[in-house]
Short mmCIF file of C-alpha atoms in Angstrom, two decimals:
data_model
loop_
_atom_site.label_atom_id
_atom_site.label_comp_id
_atom_site.label_asym_id
_atom_site.label_seq_id
_atom_site.Cartn_x
_atom_site.Cartn_y
_atom_site.Cartn_z
CA MET A 14 -25.49 1.81 -2.39
CA THR A 15 -24.62 -0.94 0.05
CA ARG A 16 -21.71 -0.91 2.46
CA GLN A 17 -20.07 -4.14 3.53
CA ASN A 18 -19.55 -4.91 7.20
CA SER A 19 -15.86 -5.55 6.71
CA PHE A 20 -13.19 -5.86 4.10
CA GLU A 21 -13.28 -9.68 4.38
CA ASP A 22 -17.04 -9.74 3.62
CA THR A 23 -16.50 -8.09 0.25
CA PHE A 24 -14.62 -10.96 -1.39
CA ASP A 25 -14.46 -14.75 -1.37
CA HIS A 26 -11.32 -16.14 0.23
CA ASP A 27 -8.70 -18.37 -1.37
CA GLU A 28 -5.80 -18.75 1.04
CA HIS A 29 -4.07 -21.43 -1.03
CA PHE A 30 -3.88 -19.63 -4.37
CA ASP A 31 -0.43 -20.06 -5.95
CA PHE A 32 0.25 -16.72 -7.65
CA SER A 33 3.58 -17.97 -9.06
CA GLU A 34 1.75 -20.09 -11.64
CA GLN A 35 0.03 -17.09 -13.22
CA ASP A 36 1.35 -14.61 -15.76
CA LEU A 37 0.89 -10.87 -15.72
CA ASP A 38 -1.23 -10.21 -18.79
CA THR A 39 -0.43 -6.63 -19.81
CA ASP A 40 -3.29 -6.45 -22.31
CA ASN A 41 -5.54 -8.77 -20.28
CA GLU A 42 -6.80 -10.47 -23.46
CA ASN A 43 -6.19 -14.19 -23.04
CA PRO A 44 -6.13 -15.27 -19.38
CA ASP A 45 -5.15 -18.86 -18.77
CA THR A 46 -8.45 -20.71 -18.28
CA ASN A 47 -6.76 -24.00 -17.37
CA THR A 48 -5.54 -22.84 -13.97
CA ALA A 49 -7.37 -23.14 -10.65
CA PHE A 50 -7.90 -19.39 -10.60
CA ASP A 51 -10.72 -18.17 -12.83
CA PRO A 52 -10.76 -14.34 -13.10
CA GLU A 53 -14.42 -14.35 -14.17
CA LYS A 54 -15.42 -16.27 -11.03
CA TYR A 55 -13.91 -13.66 -8.73
CA ARG A 56 -14.55 -10.53 -10.77
CA ILE A 57 -15.88 -7.64 -8.71
CA PRO A 58 -19.56 -7.03 -9.64
CA ARG A 59 -20.33 -3.84 -11.51
CA LYS A 60 -23.75 -2.35 -10.82
CA GLY A 61 -25.76 0.50 -12.28
CA CYS A 62 -25.03 3.61 -14.28
CA LEU A 63 -22.74 5.00 -11.60
CA SER A 64 -20.39 2.10 -12.22
CA ASN A 65 -20.15 3.01 -15.90
CA PHE A 66 -19.59 6.65 -14.95
CA PHE A 67 -16.72 5.67 -12.62
CA LYS A 68 -15.19 3.49 -15.33
CA ILE A 69 -15.40 6.27 -17.92
CA ALA A 70 -14.02 8.87 -15.49
CA LEU A 71 -11.16 6.62 -14.45
CA SER A 72 -10.35 5.69 -18.05
CA LEU A 73 -10.26 9.36 -19.10
CA GLY A 74 -8.07 10.20 -16.12
CA LEU A 75 -5.64 7.41 -16.91
CA ILE A 76 -5.54 8.33 -20.60
CA THR A 77 -4.82 11.96 -19.62
CA GLY A 78 -1.99 10.81 -17.35
CA VAL A 79 -0.47 8.66 -20.11
CA CYS A 80 -0.73 11.49 -22.67
CA PHE A 81 0.90 13.90 -20.25
CA TYR A 82 3.69 11.38 -19.73
CA ILE A 83 4.23 11.04 -23.51
CA PHE A 84 3.98 14.70 -24.56
CA HIS A 85 5.46 16.38 -21.49
CA PRO A 86 8.48 14.25 -20.57
CA ALA A 87 10.35 17.23 -19.10
CA GLN A 88 7.70 17.78 -16.42
CA ILE A 89 7.56 14.05 -15.69
CA ARG A 90 11.34 13.95 -15.24
CA ASP A 91 11.12 16.91 -12.87
CA ILE A 92 8.42 15.21 -10.79
CA LYS A 93 10.38 11.95 -10.85
CA SER A 94 13.56 13.69 -9.69
CA LYS A 95 11.71 15.20 -6.73
CA ILE A 96 10.20 11.85 -5.78
CA THR A 97 13.44 9.91 -6.09
CA LYS A 98 15.27 12.29 -3.76
CA LEU A 99 13.92 10.07 -1.02
CA ARG A 100 15.59 6.73 -1.72
CA TYR A 101 15.14 3.81 0.59
CA PHE A 102 18.55 2.36 -0.13
CA GLU A 103 20.46 5.52 0.70
CA LYS A 104 22.56 5.07 3.81
CA ASP A 105 21.39 7.18 6.72
CA ASP A 106 24.27 7.41 9.16
CA LYS A 107 22.16 9.36 11.64
CA ALA A 108 19.30 6.88 11.89
CA PRO A 109 19.83 4.48 14.82
CA LEU A 110 19.53 0.74 14.32
CA LEU A 111 16.45 -0.83 15.90
CA THR A 112 16.35 -3.87 18.09
CA ILE A 113 12.72 -4.94 18.38
CA GLY A 114 11.64 -5.30 21.97
CA SER A 115 14.83 -3.73 23.38
CA PRO A 116 14.05 -0.05 24.09
CA ASP A 117 16.78 0.22 26.71
CA LEU A 118 19.62 -0.51 24.29
CA MET A 119 19.75 3.01 22.86
CA THR A 120 23.14 4.58 23.27
CA SER A 121 23.57 8.19 24.34
CA ALA A 122 24.75 9.02 20.84
CA GLN A 123 21.61 7.49 19.36
CA LYS A 124 19.36 9.43 21.73
CA LEU A 125 21.17 12.66 20.91
CA SER A 126 20.90 11.90 17.19
CA GLU A 127 17.15 11.38 17.44
CA GLN A 128 16.66 14.45 19.60
CA ASN A 129 18.48 16.64 17.08
CA GLN A 130 16.32 15.44 14.17
CA PRO A 131 12.85 16.85 13.44
CA LEU A 132 10.16 14.31 14.28
CA PRO A 133 8.31 12.85 11.27
CA SER A 134 4.93 14.51 10.79
CA VAL A 135 2.98 11.25 10.75
CA ILE A 136 0.01 10.37 12.97
CA LEU A 137 -0.84 6.72 13.64
CA ARG A 138 -3.80 5.97 15.90
CA GLY A 139 -3.77 3.08 18.35
CA SER A 140 -6.74 0.95 19.36
CA GLY A 141 -7.81 -1.22 22.26
CA SER A 142 -5.17 -0.86 24.97
CA LEU A 143 -2.52 0.23 22.46
CA ALA A 144 -1.69 3.94 22.73
CA ASP A 145 -1.17 6.14 19.67
CA PHE A 146 2.17 5.58 17.98
CA ASN A 147 3.22 9.20 18.52
CA VAL A 148 2.60 8.99 22.28
CA LEU A 149 4.82 5.93 22.63
CA ALA A 150 7.44 7.39 20.29
CA GLU A 151 8.01 10.25 22.73
CA LYS A 152 9.20 7.70 25.30
CA LYS A 153 11.00 5.41 22.85
CA LEU A 154 12.66 7.63 20.29
CA THR A 155 13.84 4.76 18.10
CA LEU A 156 10.24 4.15 17.04
CA ASN A 157 10.60 7.21 14.83
CA ALA A 158 13.23 5.40 12.76
CA HIS A 159 10.41 3.33 11.23
CA LEU A 160 8.72 6.51 10.08
CA ARG A 161 11.97 7.82 8.61
CA LYS A 162 12.28 4.62 6.57
CA ALA A 163 8.68 4.98 5.38
CA GLU A 164 9.34 8.57 4.34
CA LYS A 165 12.15 7.32 2.08
CA ILE A 166 9.87 4.94 0.20
CA ASN A 167 8.89 5.99 -3.31
CA PHE A 168 7.21 4.26 -6.24
CA SER A 169 10.44 2.59 -7.36
CA ASN A 170 10.90 0.67 -4.10
CA LEU A 171 7.33 0.04 -2.96
CA ASP A 172 8.22 -3.64 -2.66
CA GLN A 173 9.98 -2.70 0.61
CA TYR A 174 6.93 -1.00 2.13
CA HIS A 175 5.18 -4.09 3.52
CA ASP A 176 8.20 -5.14 5.58
CA ILE A 177 8.58 -1.63 7.00
CA VAL A 178 4.96 -1.63 8.20
CA LYS A 179 5.34 -5.07 9.76
CA ALA A 180 8.49 -4.04 11.66
CA LEU A 181 6.77 -0.84 12.80
CA ILE A 182 3.79 -2.77 14.18
CA PHE A 183 6.01 -5.30 15.97
CA ASP A 184 8.00 -2.53 17.65
CA TRP A 185 4.92 -0.41 18.35
CA THR A 186 3.06 -3.26 20.08
CA GLN A 187 6.19 -4.93 21.49
CA GLU A 188 4.74 -8.18 20.14
CA THR A 189 5.48 -10.38 17.13
CA ASP A 190 2.65 -12.88 17.64
CA PRO A 191 -0.46 -11.78 15.69
CA LYS A 192 -2.74 -13.25 18.38
CA LYS A 193 -1.11 -11.15 21.10
CA ILE A 194 -1.29 -8.09 18.85
CA GLU A 195 -5.02 -8.75 18.43
CA GLN A 196 -5.43 -8.78 22.21
CA LYS A 197 -3.76 -5.38 22.50
CA THR A 198 -5.53 -3.75 19.58
CA ALA A 199 -8.95 -5.40 20.12
CA MET A 200 -9.27 -6.12 16.40
CA PRO A 201 -8.12 -8.82 13.94
CA TYR A 202 -4.43 -8.54 13.10
CA GLN A 203 -5.03 -8.19 9.36
CA LYS A 204 -7.53 -5.38 9.92
CA PHE A 205 -5.09 -3.52 12.18
CA PHE A 206 -2.28 -4.07 9.66
CA MET A 207 -4.37 -2.65 6.80
CA LYS A 208 -5.47 0.33 8.92
CA THR A 209 -1.88 1.14 9.88
CA SER A 210 -0.54 0.51 6.40
CA ALA A 211 -3.16 2.68 4.68
CA THR A 212 -2.74 5.54 7.19
CA LEU A 213 1.05 5.55 6.87
CA PHE A 214 0.81 5.24 3.07
CA SER A 215 -1.45 8.30 2.84
CA GLN A 216 0.96 10.44 4.87
CA THR A 217 4.19 9.38 3.16
CA VAL A 218 4.16 7.85 -0.34
CA LEU A 219 0.94 9.46 -1.55
CA LYS A 220 2.04 12.93 -0.44
CA GLN A 221 4.98 12.54 -2.82
CA ALA A 222 2.46 12.07 -5.63
CA GLY A 223 0.87 15.43 -4.82
CA LEU A 224 -2.20 14.00 -3.04
CA THR A 225 -3.53 15.66 0.12
CA SER A 226 -3.49 13.68 3.36
CA VAL A 227 -6.33 14.18 5.87
CA ASP A 228 -6.71 12.81 9.40
CA ASN A 229 -10.01 10.94 9.04
CA SER A 230 -11.35 7.70 7.59
CA GLN A 231 -11.04 9.10 4.06
CA LEU A 232 -7.23 9.49 4.51
CA ILE A 233 -6.84 11.39 1.21
CA LEU A 234 -8.82 14.51 0.30
CA GLN A 235 -9.19 13.58 -3.37
CA PRO A 236 -11.85 11.02 -4.42
CA PRO A 237 -10.75 7.41 -5.22
CA VAL A 238 -11.12 7.78 -9.01
CA GLN A 239 -8.86 10.84 -9.02
CA ILE A 240 -6.35 9.02 -6.80
CA MET A 241 -6.25 6.10 -9.25
CA ALA A 242 -5.73 8.45 -12.20
CA VAL A 243 -2.77 10.08 -10.43
CA LEU A 244 -1.22 6.78 -9.36
CA TYR A 245 -1.67 4.82 -12.58
CA PRO A 246 1.35 6.15 -14.57
CA LEU A 247 3.60 6.03 -11.49
CA VAL A 248 2.71 2.44 -10.62
CA ARG A 249 2.82 1.34 -14.25
CA GLN A 250 6.29 2.78 -14.75
CA SER A 251 7.62 1.06 -11.61
CA MET A 252 6.03 -2.28 -12.47
CA ASP A 253 7.48 -2.17 -15.98
CA LYS A 254 10.98 -1.95 -14.51
CA LYS A 255 10.53 -5.25 -12.65
CA VAL A 256 11.08 -8.55 -14.45
CA ASN A 257 9.83 -11.06 -11.88
CA ILE A 258 6.05 -11.40 -11.48
CA GLN A 259 6.28 -11.42 -7.70
CA GLU A 260 8.34 -8.21 -7.73
CA LYS A 261 5.75 -6.53 -9.97
CA LEU A 262 2.95 -7.53 -7.62
CA LYS A 263 4.87 -6.28 -4.57
CA ILE A 264 5.00 -2.87 -6.24
CA LEU A 265 1.25 -2.98 -6.85
CA GLU A 266 0.10 -4.49 -3.54
CA PRO A 267 0.48 -1.44 -1.21
CA VAL A 268 -1.41 0.74 -3.71
CA SER A 269 -4.10 -1.90 -4.23
CA SER A 270 -4.58 -2.47 -0.50
CA PHE A 271 -4.82 1.27 0.15
CA LEU A 272 -7.51 1.68 -2.51
CA ILE A 273 -9.52 -1.24 -1.15
CA TYR A 274 -9.26 0.23 2.34
CA ILE A 275 -10.59 3.68 1.36
CA CYS A 276 -13.38 2.11 -0.72
CA HIS A 277 -14.95 0.95 2.59
CA GLY A 278 -16.82 -1.82 0.78
CA ASN A 279 -18.54 0.56 -1.67
CA SER A 280 -19.37 -1.48 -4.79
CA GLU A 281 -18.88 1.42 -7.23
CA CYS A 282 -15.47 2.23 -5.77
CA LEU A 283 -14.47 -1.44 -5.86
CA SER A 284 -15.56 -1.60 -9.49
CA SER A 285 -13.11 1.22 -10.24
CA TRP A 286 -10.42 -0.67 -8.31
CA ASP A 287 -11.15 -3.73 -10.47
CA LEU A 288 -10.67 -1.67 -13.63
CA PHE A 289 -7.47 -0.14 -12.22
CA ILE A 290 -6.01 -3.60 -11.53
CA ASN A 291 -6.98 -4.86 -14.98
CA MET A 292 -5.45 -1.85 -16.75
CA LEU A 293 -2.18 -2.62 -14.96
CA GLY A 294 -2.31 -6.14 -16.39
CA ALA A 295 -2.86 -7.83 -13.04
CA GLY A 296 -6.48 -8.92 -13.47
CA ASN A 297 -5.53 -12.55 -12.92
CA TYR A 298 -4.30 -11.57 -9.46
CA ALA A 299 -7.33 -9.55 -8.34
CA LYS A 300 -8.35 -12.40 -6.03
CA VAL A 301 -5.07 -12.67 -4.14
CA LEU A 302 -4.61 -8.89 -4.03
CA ALA A 303 -8.08 -8.46 -2.55
CA THR A 304 -8.23 -11.30 -0.04
CA ASN A 305 -4.73 -12.53 0.77
CA PRO A 306 -2.02 -9.96 -0.13
CA GLU A 307 0.21 -11.46 2.57
CA ALA A 308 0.68 -14.47 0.25
CA LEU A 309 2.85 -12.32 -2.01
CA TYR A 310 5.45 -12.11 0.75
CA ASN A 311 5.40 -15.78 1.79
CA HIS A 312 7.36 -17.14 -1.20
#
């Protein structure tokens, strides 16, 4: 089993792919072969018997999740009601407004408000010369407001998650220029973004789905195939509520990027990710989801 040196080494790049010209193919039967994007060209390679085992295990898990959703709607509604208690669009009168790069603008009332609230139980590690998020948040209490926003994200508003992570990184590093952020973190901006995004995702959104967060490179205690089986019905339901293709992909992107991150370049794990994406009808977008997810937010 071969590990890739980096996420970027795993896939070919296509920075100019126009996702707006594609259609989400729910059944993935007749992809448009006349477009510049050929799904077969960029399909993740499947190797060996282990790949087939992962595919079968994932398929059975997804089928089980769908059957549970159909035959036990009461339990699903109960789980959904617990998840949706944290709504991103609910007004939080206690959360102070952030001004990026202006830590001295906190009012006394804002400081008191933050001090009276329990700190979010999220750990984000720094790198290079950048200290851990939690260390800096003790000096600049408004940093915790980003975590409070992330804790209110659920599967119905995942399309807001990317912007929350970006704002958090800008305020954490006190920089908005990716090149300057790279100097502080001693790693490529996209790699640092994915690391931060995946870590925050594991400690907020995925905990709502009943998965167990751990403070190591694995991030979630359960194996990737089990994670995909748990997430499939939740992501599918949220995507089905969106009409616009871009909105559907913004729901899928944080989940997809997290799965790619925890696969660590493992070909069998990436093969399961490929199946997961295809079962959600987004096979035509595997390329852009894998190599240039930022493109989804540039239109």
